[in-house]
């Protein structure tokens, strides 16, 4: 079409759509270009051109509009997602061909089952072979013409018919007397060969999938027919590897992946079968002389078979070699499993050290190959070493009660799970492996491995019946040495985190030493003294604030333990241990007002007091003494440190509680004995505050003391009104009212008036119930008269009373 025709309005029926010539009515062909206009194709072309012309006109109108934007309009309103209302055009042939292939296979099975009986040998053979050839031939033919979906379906039908051909031939007796396993092998082998051929010719996916499945069918049949499970599995794995190599050479990606998956699946099966055989015969004779370790050995070697093919992929090569090395290590170590923990730990330790040395000798890129079996060998070494450490800890702690044995106590001789020497040797091997995993093994500080080795040596010593003092002293010396290195590192201001870890390890060793020495009070006091020094160093010389806080939290507990153990060495009774420990931690908290130390001191004091009270014959006396000491210490801290003024309330409560305990023990039931001392103390404190600060509020200064002094007695008076207590309480309330009025203090006035009113009403109640009715009526009339007369006077006095109350404090 010319350029003139492209701009012509095709809605005009008298213009030729090709040459744009004007035509008369009912013309059958264009005289200029010879285009026929009376055929159906011309009408369809004319309609298409009219639609295109309309679209072009709309585009021109939008291009001339000033509000036109090349971007689509955006609406803030959410739009409903559109859903397809039909099946995709690409899905239709897949569905139809899939159903068709299924129907063809079902028909073939029915034919084989039903029609086989009335067809002759020739007819049966001809029908099946013809169907197979037709299905396979059509699949190849369609595949070459680009109809891959149809080719996949018909190829699948052809291969399925091929399997039925083999089954039919066996039923006809052409394959001899095959059992189920032999028939399975025949079907799998036939389909495998034909599928491989079709895959190479057509490069379709169905033959590749069926070839991979056929090899597994062939392997299952051969395994059932021969009974040599391991040999067949090895052959199948090799077959899959060959299949993967062939598919890779033929650029069949799906076949390569499926073959690799099949090889991996059968290799895992080989490992499982090999482990089952080896676990049933874990001795050297059973594994190698009788051949029960052949499966694991074959599985190890099979991992090395693909290495030449994937040598360009370094990561895959390293994974395969590492897996083979790990499986070989496991296979070589299996005879030690049935020989006890000592033999197992020794063999694993040899493997660990060997692979560690290999890891250090290999180039950096190949070190992961040796690290995988190294970590595998480290697991039993770690298990044996940890078990020996647990046994050593239990032997040190023992089962004796605290402070019941002498200083010459010797450890027991436990039945260890392995040779004690493996504790040190295993620790050496694990440290060597750990160092080899670091990016720069030469940069590792020698102090840390040396300290771990010394701790392992002490734990090994604890597995023998040696004197307890020897183990305790060794732990304390090691802890002190580690702590000294931490303090030295902190003073040089390098690597605070490393110094913090060292300090915690040192203190931890001291705690273990104290815990192990508990059966002897002499050893405990000595170890606790060292622990006190260590925690004090950490609390004041720690390299970080967190470390100093930890030291401050541990120091009071160590000090309390020291005082307690010294009291035990001095043959003091248990009830006498608590007060010295309480005084020690209390004085420490007063001298060092740090929050973590004060909280720890409180907990240590409570623990020491409870321990002392557990051995007291007269519990009330001992409790009162401990409460008094605690109250004095807390109050002293409140007086000494201005920022701890709030502790004065806790100290006063402790002192009051001590008094109450003694009063209860003496049989005192009067509430004033319990409340008045505390009330007097509170009033004195309030008066002192008012004296120092004349502008202070009496509500804050005097309310606690006045309420404590009057309310408990008021409650007693309300229960029993006609007593001397009521008289004294009323007199006290009168004094409070007078004092408040004279001093212009509102709190004494209000408390005295309120409590006094309640006392008077309670005293009146018994007599009011016996008063005649006329007296009550007369009193009511008199009251109303007085109120009416004095109403005007009260209004006048209201201003005077308001001014007076305003001047009250």
Short mmCIF file of N, CA, C and O in Angstrom, two decimals, residues 13 44 46 79 94 206 342 361 375 386 444 450 468 475 667 745 764:
data_model
loop_
_atom_site.label_atom_id
_atom_site.label_comp_id
_atom_site.label_asym_id
_atom_site.label_seq_id
_atom_site.Cartn_x
_atom_site.Cartn_y
_atom_site.Cartn_z
N UNK A 13 -16.54 4.03 1.06
CA UNK A 13 -16.61 2.78 0.29
C UNK A 13 -16.24 2.94 -1.18
O UNK A 13 -16.15 1.95 -1.91
N UNK A 44 -13.17 -8.85 4.27
CA UNK A 44 -12.46 -8.93 5.56
C UNK A 44 -11.35 -7.90 5.62
O UNK A 44 -11.11 -7.27 6.66
N UNK A 46 -11.29 -5.04 4.05
CA UNK A 46 -11.90 -3.73 4.17
C UNK A 46 -12.32 -3.44 5.62
O UNK A 46 -12.10 -2.34 6.13
N UNK A 79 -8.06 -1.18 42.47
CA UNK A 79 -8.73 -1.87 41.38
C UNK A 79 -8.78 -3.35 41.67
O UNK A 79 -7.87 -3.91 42.28
N UNK A 94 -1.54 -29.52 25.71
CA UNK A 94 -0.94 -30.35 26.76
C UNK A 94 -1.98 -31.22 27.44
O UNK A 94 -1.78 -32.41 27.67
N UNK A 206 10.58 -36.68 27.49
CA UNK A 206 9.98 -37.94 27.93
C UNK A 206 10.96 -39.11 27.84
O UNK A 206 11.07 -39.91 28.79
N UNK A 342 37.67 -46.02 75.40
CA UNK A 342 39.10 -45.72 75.31
C UNK A 342 39.61 -45.92 73.89
O UNK A 342 40.30 -45.06 73.32
N UNK A 361 48.61 -28.49 56.06
CA UNK A 361 49.56 -28.65 54.97
C UNK A 361 48.97 -28.31 53.61
O UNK A 361 49.71 -27.96 52.68
N UNK A 375 36.29 -32.47 61.47
CA UNK A 375 35.18 -32.19 62.37
C UNK A 375 34.40 -33.46 62.71
O UNK A 375 33.90 -33.61 63.82
N UNK A 386 34.45 -34.57 77.26
CA UNK A 386 33.41 -33.97 78.10
C UNK A 386 32.94 -34.94 79.18
O UNK A 386 32.70 -34.54 80.33
N UNK A 444 47.31 -16.66 67.19
CA UNK A 444 46.61 -17.09 68.41
C UNK A 444 47.53 -16.90 69.61
O UNK A 444 48.70 -17.31 69.59
N UNK A 450 47.42 -22.65 76.59
CA UNK A 450 48.16 -23.14 77.75
C UNK A 450 47.25 -23.23 78.97
O UNK A 450 47.30 -24.21 79.74
N UNK A 468 42.52 -33.65 98.28
CA UNK A 468 41.67 -32.57 97.75
C UNK A 468 42.40 -31.24 97.75
O UNK A 468 42.17 -30.40 96.87
N UNK A 475 43.72 -25.35 91.15
CA UNK A 475 42.69 -24.51 90.56
C UNK A 475 42.86 -23.04 90.94
O UNK A 475 42.71 -22.14 90.11
N UNK A 667 5.30 -12.28 124.96
CA UNK A 667 3.87 -12.40 125.19
C UNK A 667 3.15 -11.07 125.26
O UNK A 667 2.03 -11.00 125.77
N UNK A 745 -0.44 24.15 112.99
CA UNK A 745 -0.06 23.00 112.15
C UNK A 745 -1.33 22.21 111.88
O UNK A 745 -2.01 21.75 112.82
N UNK A 764 -19.90 7.03 123.34
CA UNK A 764 -21.29 7.41 123.48
C UNK A 764 -22.23 6.28 123.04
O UNK A 764 -23.37 6.21 123.53
#
